[in-house]
mmCIF file of C-alpha atoms and ligand atoms in Angstrom:
data_model
loop_
_atom_site.group_PDB
_atom_site.id
_atom_site.type_symbol
_atom_site.label_atom_id
_atom_site.label_comp_id
_atom_site.label_asym_id
_atom_site.label_seq_id
_atom_site.Cartn_x
_atom_site.Cartn_y
_atom_site.Cartn_z
ATOM 1 C CA ASN A 1 -0.906 71.656 -40.899
ATOM 2 C CA THR A 2 1.056 71.953 -37.669
ATOM 3 C CA ALA A 3 -0.944 71.290 -34.503
ATOM 4 C CA PRO A 4 -0.997 74.168 -31.992
ATOM 5 C CA GLU A 5 0.221 73.688 -28.404
ATOM 6 C CA ASP A 6 -1.854 71.351 -26.256
ATOM 7 C CA ILE A 7 -1.542 69.215 -23.147
ATOM 8 C CA ASP A 8 -2.498 65.542 -23.315
ATOM 9 C CA ILE A 9 -3.983 65.266 -19.820
ATOM 10 C CA ASP A 10 -6.787 67.026 -17.931
ATOM 11 C CA GLU A 11 -4.665 70.010 -16.918
ATOM 12 C CA CYS A 12 -4.423 73.609 -18.049
ATOM 13 C CA MET A 13 -1.721 74.402 -20.579
ATOM 14 C CA ASN A 14 1.558 75.830 -19.275
ATOM 15 C CA SER A 15 1.856 78.261 -22.161
ATOM 16 C CA TYR A 16 -0.325 79.406 -25.030
ATOM 17 C CA THR A 17 0.356 81.501 -28.117
ATOM 18 C CA HIS A 18 -2.734 83.530 -29.044
ATOM 19 C CA ILE A 19 -3.889 83.108 -32.610
ATOM 20 C CA TYR A 20 -6.830 85.468 -32.164
ATOM 21 C CA SER A 21 -6.733 88.834 -30.446
ATOM 22 C CA PRO A 22 -6.458 88.097 -26.680
ATOM 23 C CA ASP A 23 -9.435 90.399 -26.077
ATOM 24 C CA LEU A 24 -11.705 88.601 -28.567
ATOM 25 C CA LEU A 25 -14.127 87.856 -25.690
ATOM 26 C CA GLN A 26 -13.772 91.332 -24.086
ATOM 27 C CA HIS A 27 -10.481 90.474 -22.378
ATOM 28 C CA GLY A 28 -11.209 86.831 -21.630
ATOM 29 C CA CYS A 29 -14.237 85.591 -19.777
ATOM 30 C CA ASP A 30 -15.482 84.214 -16.510
ATOM 31 C CA THR A 31 -16.847 80.681 -16.784
ATOM 32 C CA VAL A 32 -19.378 78.359 -15.224
ATOM 33 C CA ILE A 33 -18.554 74.672 -15.575
ATOM 34 C CA ALA A 34 -21.268 72.098 -14.961
ATOM 35 C CA SER A 35 -21.451 68.311 -14.676
ATOM 36 C CA ARG A 36 -22.833 65.683 -12.318
ATOM 37 C CA ASN A 37 -19.653 65.383 -10.242
ATOM 38 C CA LEU A 38 -19.114 68.420 -8.005
ATOM 39 C CA GLU A 39 -15.828 67.068 -6.647
ATOM 40 C CA LYS A 40 -14.226 66.841 -10.103
ATOM 41 C CA LEU A 41 -15.714 70.205 -11.061
ATOM 42 C CA THR A 42 -14.343 71.963 -8.004
ATOM 43 C CA GLU A 43 -10.861 70.664 -8.727
ATOM 44 C CA ALA A 44 -11.119 71.748 -12.386
ATOM 45 C CA ALA A 45 -12.414 75.189 -11.375
ATOM 46 C CA LYS A 46 -9.420 75.727 -9.069
ATOM 47 C CA LYS A 47 -7.044 74.934 -11.926
ATOM 48 C CA LEU A 48 -8.880 77.249 -14.325
ATOM 49 C CA ILE A 49 -8.912 80.106 -11.822
ATOM 50 C CA SER A 50 -5.180 79.847 -11.218
ATOM 51 C CA ALA A 51 -4.357 79.469 -14.940
ATOM 52 C CA THR A 52 -6.568 82.322 -16.180
ATOM 53 C CA GLY A 53 -6.932 84.717 -13.254
ATOM 54 C CA ARG A 54 -10.667 84.776 -14.014
ATOM 55 C CA ARG A 55 -13.658 83.595 -12.018
ATOM 56 C CA CYS A 56 -14.874 80.029 -12.532
ATOM 57 C CA LEU A 57 -18.012 78.771 -10.856
ATOM 58 C CA PRO A 58 -18.459 74.975 -10.570
ATOM 59 C CA ILE A 59 -22.122 73.858 -10.385
ATOM 60 C CA ALA A 60 -23.535 70.322 -10.214
ATOM 61 C CA VAL A 61 -26.048 69.745 -13.012
ATOM 62 C CA ASP A 62 -27.624 66.712 -14.641
ATOM 63 C CA VAL A 63 -28.662 67.958 -18.082
ATOM 64 C CA ARG A 64 -31.461 65.343 -18.064
ATOM 65 C CA LYS A 65 -33.085 67.199 -15.147
ATOM 66 C CA PRO A 66 -34.309 70.670 -16.181
ATOM 67 C CA GLU A 67 -34.760 71.763 -12.558
ATOM 68 C CA THR A 68 -31.012 71.367 -11.930
ATOM 69 C CA ILE A 69 -30.300 73.528 -15.006
ATOM 70 C CA THR A 70 -32.744 76.210 -13.844
ATOM 71 C CA ALA A 71 -31.064 76.358 -10.432
ATOM 72 C CA ALA A 72 -27.609 76.549 -12.059
ATOM 73 C CA VAL A 73 -28.611 79.360 -14.412
ATOM 74 C CA GLU A 74 -30.163 81.334 -11.538
ATOM 75 C CA GLU A 75 -27.001 80.890 -9.455
ATOM 76 C CA SER A 76 -24.803 81.903 -12.416
ATOM 77 C CA LEU A 77 -26.810 85.064 -13.060
ATOM 78 C CA LYS A 78 -26.780 85.960 -9.375
ATOM 79 C CA THR A 79 -23.010 85.517 -9.122
ATOM 80 C CA LEU A 80 -21.798 86.725 -12.525
ATOM 81 C CA GLY A 81 -24.625 89.063 -13.605
ATOM 82 C CA HIS A 82 -24.969 87.928 -17.221
ATOM 83 C CA ILE A 83 -24.488 84.996 -19.598
ATOM 84 C CA ASP A 84 -23.137 85.589 -23.107
ATOM 85 C CA ILE A 85 -22.150 82.115 -24.343
ATOM 86 C CA LEU A 86 -23.455 78.575 -23.830
ATOM 87 C CA ILE A 87 -21.320 75.589 -24.855
ATOM 88 C CA ASN A 88 -23.352 72.348 -24.909
ATOM 89 C CA ASN A 89 -20.784 69.586 -24.558
ATOM 90 C CA ALA A 90 -22.348 67.125 -22.132
ATOM 91 C CA ALA A 91 -22.312 63.703 -23.819
ATOM 92 C CA GLY A 92 -22.175 60.017 -23.018
ATOM 93 C CA ASN A 93 -20.638 57.442 -25.305
ATOM 94 C CA PHE A 94 -19.158 53.962 -25.567
ATOM 95 C CA LEU A 95 -18.601 51.482 -28.373
ATOM 96 C CA CYS A 96 -21.413 48.935 -28.616
ATOM 97 C CA PRO A 97 -22.978 46.848 -31.394
ATOM 98 C CA VAL A 98 -26.750 47.257 -31.801
ATOM 99 C CA THR A 99 -27.417 43.660 -30.746
ATOM 100 C CA SER A 100 -25.794 44.284 -27.347
ATOM 101 C CA LEU A 101 -27.198 47.777 -26.844
ATOM 102 C CA SER A 102 -30.073 47.715 -24.356
ATOM 103 C CA PHE A 103 -33.144 49.909 -24.777
ATOM 104 C CA ASN A 104 -32.061 51.778 -21.694
ATOM 105 C CA ALA A 105 -28.527 52.316 -23.036
ATOM 106 C CA PHE A 106 -29.851 53.907 -26.257
ATOM 107 C CA ARG A 107 -32.312 56.046 -24.287
ATOM 108 C CA THR A 108 -29.617 57.147 -21.831
ATOM 109 C CA VAL A 109 -27.347 58.503 -24.565
ATOM 110 C CA MET A 110 -30.273 60.216 -26.335
ATOM 111 C CA GLU A 111 -31.288 61.789 -23.028
ATOM 112 C CA ILE A 112 -27.828 63.109 -22.189
ATOM 113 C CA ASP A 113 -26.845 64.299 -25.663
ATOM 114 C CA THR A 114 -30.127 65.399 -27.242
ATOM 115 C CA MET A 115 -32.547 66.191 -24.418
ATOM 116 C CA GLY A 116 -29.612 67.649 -22.457
ATOM 117 C CA THR A 117 -28.780 70.082 -25.263
ATOM 118 C CA PHE A 118 -32.433 71.051 -25.664
ATOM 119 C CA ASN A 119 -33.051 71.458 -21.933
ATOM 120 C CA THR A 120 -30.011 73.634 -21.357
ATOM 121 C CA SER A 121 -30.563 75.804 -24.442
ATOM 122 C CA LYS A 122 -34.218 76.382 -23.542
ATOM 123 C CA VAL A 123 -33.575 77.323 -19.917
ATOM 124 C CA ILE A 124 -30.818 79.800 -20.811
ATOM 125 C CA TYR A 125 -32.902 81.284 -23.629
ATOM 126 C CA ASP A 126 -35.923 81.782 -21.376
ATOM 127 C CA LYS A 127 -33.927 83.200 -18.474
ATOM 128 C CA TRP A 128 -31.448 85.439 -20.325
ATOM 129 C CA PHE A 129 -30.801 85.123 -24.068
ATOM 130 C CA LYS A 130 -34.400 86.017 -25.029
ATOM 131 C CA ASP A 131 -33.899 89.569 -23.743
ATOM 132 C CA HIS A 132 -30.128 90.002 -24.180
ATOM 133 C CA GLY A 133 -29.069 87.845 -27.147
ATOM 134 C CA GLY A 134 -26.254 85.354 -26.922
ATOM 135 C CA SER A 135 -24.289 82.660 -28.662
ATOM 136 C CA ILE A 136 -24.727 78.882 -28.395
ATOM 137 C CA VAL A 137 -22.131 76.373 -29.602
ATOM 138 C CA ASN A 138 -23.049 72.678 -29.580
ATOM 139 C CA ILE A 139 -20.447 69.924 -29.736
ATOM 140 C CA SER A 140 -21.486 67.256 -32.224
ATOM 141 C CA ALA A 141 -19.769 64.392 -34.085
ATOM 142 C CA THR A 142 -19.532 63.089 -37.652
ATOM 143 C CA LEU A 143 -20.547 59.546 -36.627
ATOM 144 C CA GLY A 144 -23.941 59.617 -38.349
ATOM 145 C CA TYR A 145 -22.698 61.057 -41.673
ATOM 146 C CA ARG A 146 -21.731 57.586 -42.869
ATOM 147 C CA GLY A 147 -23.324 55.376 -40.225
ATOM 148 C CA GLN A 148 -20.217 54.452 -38.234
ATOM 149 C CA ALA A 149 -20.333 50.955 -36.681
ATOM 150 C CA LEU A 150 -20.901 50.564 -32.902
ATOM 151 C CA GLN A 151 -22.190 54.137 -32.626
ATOM 152 C CA VAL A 152 -25.929 54.095 -33.429
ATOM 153 C CA HIS A 153 -26.730 55.714 -30.060
ATOM 154 C CA ALA A 154 -24.296 58.648 -30.263
ATOM 155 C CA GLY A 155 -24.638 59.081 -34.041
ATOM 156 C CA SER A 156 -28.441 59.297 -33.809
ATOM 157 C CA ALA A 157 -28.287 61.701 -30.880
ATOM 158 C CA LYS A 158 -25.804 64.029 -32.580
ATOM 159 C CA ALA A 159 -27.785 63.983 -35.853
ATOM 160 C CA ALA A 160 -30.810 65.181 -33.889
ATOM 161 C CA ASN A 161 -28.655 67.890 -32.337
ATOM 162 C CA ASP A 162 -27.497 69.068 -35.765
ATOM 163 C CA ALA A 163 -31.148 69.493 -36.793
ATOM 164 C CA MET A 164 -31.810 71.246 -33.456
ATOM 165 C CA THR A 165 -28.989 73.698 -34.247
ATOM 166 C CA ARG A 166 -30.808 74.791 -37.402
ATOM 167 C CA HIS A 167 -34.271 74.905 -35.794
ATOM 168 C CA LEU A 168 -33.084 77.032 -32.875
ATOM 169 C CA ALA A 169 -31.014 79.274 -35.166
ATOM 170 C CA VAL A 170 -34.169 80.031 -37.188
ATOM 171 C CA GLU A 171 -36.488 80.593 -34.209
ATOM 172 C CA TRP A 172 -34.042 82.544 -32.073
ATOM 173 C CA GLY A 173 -32.192 84.582 -34.719
ATOM 174 C CA PRO A 174 -34.635 87.516 -34.349
ATOM 175 C CA SER A 175 -33.750 87.662 -30.612
ATOM 176 C CA GLY A 176 -30.054 88.074 -31.463
ATOM 177 C CA VAL A 177 -29.155 84.501 -30.560
ATOM 178 C CA ARG A 178 -26.741 82.625 -32.832
ATOM 179 C CA VAL A 179 -26.737 78.807 -32.654
ATOM 180 C CA ASN A 180 -23.865 76.864 -34.227
ATOM 181 C CA THR A 181 -22.126 73.515 -33.924
ATOM 182 C CA VAL A 182 -18.597 72.135 -34.056
ATOM 183 C CA ALA A 183 -18.276 68.485 -35.133
ATOM 184 C CA PRO A 184 -14.845 67.207 -34.071
ATOM 185 C CA GLY A 185 -13.074 64.101 -35.336
ATOM 186 C CA PRO A 186 -10.752 62.061 -33.103
ATOM 187 C CA ILE A 187 -9.214 64.471 -30.579
ATOM 188 C CA SER A 188 -6.256 63.374 -28.444
ATOM 189 C CA GLY A 189 -6.315 63.755 -24.668
ATOM 190 C CA THR A 190 -10.121 63.538 -24.377
ATOM 191 C CA GLU A 191 -12.504 61.128 -22.679
ATOM 192 C CA GLY A 192 -13.920 60.292 -26.112
ATOM 193 C CA TYR A 193 -10.447 59.364 -27.386
ATOM 194 C CA ARG A 194 -9.898 57.110 -24.374
ATOM 195 C CA ARG A 195 -13.329 55.462 -24.580
ATOM 196 C CA LEU A 196 -13.594 55.048 -28.332
ATOM 197 C CA GLY A 197 -10.241 53.424 -29.035
ATOM 198 C CA GLY A 198 -8.325 56.512 -30.187
ATOM 199 C CA GLN A 199 -4.985 55.294 -28.859
ATOM 200 C CA ILE A 200 -5.407 51.872 -30.472
ATOM 201 C CA ALA A 201 -6.291 53.479 -33.828
ATOM 202 C CA GLU A 202 -3.287 55.796 -33.586
ATOM 203 C CA THR A 203 -0.885 52.938 -32.777
ATOM 204 C CA ALA A 204 -2.314 50.921 -35.686
ATOM 205 C CA GLY A 205 -1.572 53.837 -38.027
ATOM 206 C CA ALA A 206 -5.267 54.358 -38.819
ATOM 207 C CA TYR A 207 -4.957 58.146 -38.755
ATOM 208 C CA ARG A 208 -2.727 58.108 -41.818
ATOM 209 C CA SER A 209 -5.926 57.666 -43.836
ATOM 210 C CA ILE A 210 -7.212 61.031 -42.585
ATOM 211 C CA PRO A 211 -6.445 63.715 -45.201
ATOM 212 C CA LEU A 212 -4.495 65.749 -42.607
ATOM 213 C CA GLN A 213 -2.891 62.467 -41.445
ATOM 214 C CA ARG A 214 -3.237 62.853 -37.690
ATOM 215 C CA ALA A 215 -5.693 63.131 -34.823
ATOM 216 C CA GLY A 216 -6.653 66.650 -33.771
ATOM 217 C CA ASN A 217 -5.933 68.196 -30.387
ATOM 218 C CA LYS A 218 -8.063 70.025 -27.836
ATOM 219 C CA THR A 219 -6.628 73.439 -28.678
ATOM 220 C CA GLU A 220 -7.766 73.015 -32.274
ATOM 221 C CA ILE A 221 -11.342 72.364 -31.148
ATOM 222 C CA ALA A 222 -11.146 75.294 -28.735
ATOM 223 C CA HIS A 223 -10.141 77.541 -31.652
ATOM 224 C CA ALA A 224 -13.142 76.358 -33.708
ATOM 225 C CA VAL A 225 -15.528 76.869 -30.768
ATOM 226 C CA LEU A 226 -14.049 80.272 -29.937
ATOM 227 C CA TYR A 227 -14.534 81.425 -33.527
ATOM 228 C CA LEU A 228 -18.238 80.478 -33.510
ATOM 229 C CA ALA A 229 -18.849 81.748 -29.977
ATOM 230 C CA SER A 230 -17.260 85.138 -30.625
ATOM 231 C CA HIS A 231 -18.104 88.243 -32.647
ATOM 232 C CA ALA A 232 -15.734 86.926 -35.318
ATOM 233 C CA ALA A 233 -18.749 84.836 -36.395
ATOM 234 C CA SER A 234 -21.308 87.652 -36.005
ATOM 235 C CA TYR A 235 -23.129 86.720 -39.255
ATOM 236 C CA VAL A 236 -22.870 82.936 -38.811
ATOM 237 C CA THR A 237 -25.815 80.984 -37.430
ATOM 238 C CA GLY A 238 -27.182 77.485 -37.998
ATOM 239 C CA ALA A 239 -23.752 76.288 -39.181
ATOM 240 C CA ILE A 240 -22.107 72.917 -38.569
ATOM 241 C CA LEU A 241 -18.326 73.396 -38.636
ATOM 242 C CA VAL A 242 -16.595 70.039 -39.128
ATOM 243 C CA ALA A 243 -13.142 70.035 -37.512
ATOM 244 C CA ASP A 244 -11.891 66.521 -38.262
ATOM 245 C CA GLY A 245 -8.913 66.887 -40.584
ATOM 246 C CA GLY A 246 -11.168 65.674 -43.403
ATOM 247 C CA ALA A 247 -11.584 62.280 -41.710
ATOM 248 C CA TRP A 248 -15.221 61.513 -42.502
ATOM 249 C CA LEU A 249 -14.711 62.199 -46.209
ATOM 250 C CA THR A 250 -12.389 59.236 -46.501
ATOM 251 C CA SER A 251 -13.217 56.759 -43.758
ATOM 252 C CA ALA A 252 -16.471 55.682 -42.106
ATOM 253 C CA ASN A 253 -14.879 53.575 -39.412
ATOM 254 C CA ASP A 254 -11.479 54.959 -38.499
HETATM 255 C C1 HXC B 1 -23.056 48.931 -23.427
HETATM 256 C C2 HXC B 1 -23.573 50.359 -21.683
HETATM 257 C C3 HXC B 1 -22.212 50.735 -21.557
HETATM 258 C C4 HXC B 1 -21.261 50.126 -22.446
HETATM 259 C C5 HXC B 1 -23.367 51.802 -20.068
HETATM 260 N N1 HXC B 1 -24.231 51.043 -20.739
HETATM 261 N N2 HXC B 1 -22.119 51.646 -20.548
HETATM 262 N N3 HXC B 1 -23.986 49.468 -22.611
HETATM 263 N N4 HXC B 1 -21.733 49.233 -23.364
HETATM 264 N N5 HXC B 1 -19.964 50.411 -22.371
HETATM 265 C C6 HXC B 1 -25.669 50.912 -20.487
HETATM 266 C C7 HXC B 1 -25.938 50.401 -19.097
HETATM 267 O O1 HXC B 1 -25.797 49.002 -19.027
HETATM 268 C C8 HXC B 1 -27.374 50.846 -18.881
HETATM 269 O O2 HXC B 1 -28.291 50.011 -19.545
HETATM 270 C C9 HXC B 1 -27.432 52.175 -19.621
HETATM 271 O O3 HXC B 1 -26.323 52.170 -20.535
HETATM 272 C C10 HXC B 1 -27.284 53.369 -18.695
HETATM 273 O O4 HXC B 1 -26.088 53.232 -17.978
HETATM 274 P P1 HXC B 1 -25.843 53.967 -16.578
HETATM 275 O O5 HXC B 1 -24.439 53.709 -16.201
HETATM 276 O O6 HXC B 1 -26.931 53.625 -15.634
HETATM 277 O O7 HXC B 1 -26.120 55.476 -16.978
HETATM 278 P P2 HXC B 1 -25.330 56.768 -16.599
HETATM 279 O O8 HXC B 1 -24.710 56.720 -15.254
HETATM 280 O O9 HXC B 1 -26.245 57.881 -16.825
HETATM 281 O O10 HXC B 1 -24.136 56.751 -17.648
HETATM 282 C C11 HXC B 1 -24.284 57.238 -18.891
HETATM 283 C C12 HXC B 1 -23.220 56.650 -19.796
HETATM 284 C C13 HXC B 1 -21.832 56.829 -19.224
HETATM 285 C C14 HXC B 1 -23.329 57.283 -21.169
HETATM 286 C C15 HXC B 1 -23.579 55.181 -19.943
HETATM 287 O O11 HXC B 1 -20.894 56.189 -20.041
HETATM 288 C C16 HXC B 1 -21.457 58.246 -18.995
HETATM 289 O O12 HXC B 1 -22.074 58.960 -18.216
HETATM 290 N N6 HXC B 1 -20.434 58.802 -19.621
HETATM 291 C C17 HXC B 1 -20.085 60.208 -19.448
HETATM 292 C C18 HXC B 1 -18.833 60.600 -20.065
HETATM 293 C C19 HXC B 1 -18.636 60.212 -21.481
HETATM 294 O O13 HXC B 1 -19.126 59.195 -21.981
HETATM 295 N N7 HXC B 1 -17.848 60.992 -22.174
HETATM 296 C C20 HXC B 1 -17.372 60.624 -23.478
HETATM 297 C C21 HXC B 1 -18.147 61.264 -24.520
HETATM 298 S S1 HXC B 1 -17.257 60.972 -25.981
HETATM 299 P P3 HXC B 1 -29.100 48.819 -18.751
HETATM 300 O O14 HXC B 1 -30.000 48.264 -19.801
HETATM 301 O O15 HXC B 1 -28.051 47.848 -18.307
HETATM 302 O O16 HXC B 1 -29.826 49.474 -17.625
HETATM 303 C C22 HXC B 1 -18.119 61.538 -27.219
HETATM 304 C C23 HXC B 1 -17.329 61.617 -28.489
HETATM 305 C C24 HXC B 1 -18.186 61.508 -29.679
HETATM 306 O O17 HXC B 1 -19.244 61.851 -27.100
HETATM 307 C C25 HXC B 1 -17.462 61.007 -30.921
HETATM 308 C C26 HXC B 1 -16.110 61.536 -31.207
HETATM 309 C C27 HXC B 1 -15.504 61.066 -32.546
#
């Protein structure tokens, strides 16, 4: 139960000890990173290029707007030639009681998390995976398993995504497309941790109630995603892999 190396800020790690074969993804992989903010993306892409020596293409996308996804997928295919893996991790979240949550706030989170995952998966399937196969990994959460307070918007959206994982796995399996999900618990050094009170919970000792008695780190989630994305999981589809140190089993509101 020792955490692997990580870095607590939005930077690349200075060193990394491989726990899988370094050529698990055919000697690493080129990446496309997408979000609404091209300035932040461009900076992140520069860091990734210098840390990995691989290509990284930053493209502005709003996952609520299918036409921006279509343009991004076309640009990616033109530049990189093929797409093997899609990671759906666009999400919006904040803590808010139902009484204060506006109709628009609930809709906004559903649109980013659920419609965004559907839109992106469908565009990539139609434009590439349908004919070439591929692997999709969605990033979910355990919030809805026990109805965590202040999280009806994100919990509902992620529950829909978990169902979507199974539906797409069934429909797209015959085309050689695997669809799986990782459901992380509290993960240090992330926007979710900052927004959802992770630091406060840690200082208050709340993570001692987690069976593994600590928050997770980003490297641990990367390892879970890499497993599902890669050929190591060649017979795994429609699975939800919970990577939360056992947290949801013992506490609904940590
Ligand atoms: C209540 C809020 C709110 C808040 C926004 N809203 N923030 N309501 N509390 N803190 C309301 C607004 O008032 C508005 O409703 C509606 O939500 C839409 O807000 P906009 O700012 O116009 O929308 P948009 O720019 O699209 O922003 C979306 C967002 C934002 C979700 C609200 O926070 C965002 O884009 N975040 C992106 C990054 C992010 O959240 N990452 C962390 C994911 S963590 P009205 O009615 O006023 O118009 C995560 C971890 C999961 O997912 C769990 C791990 C354990």
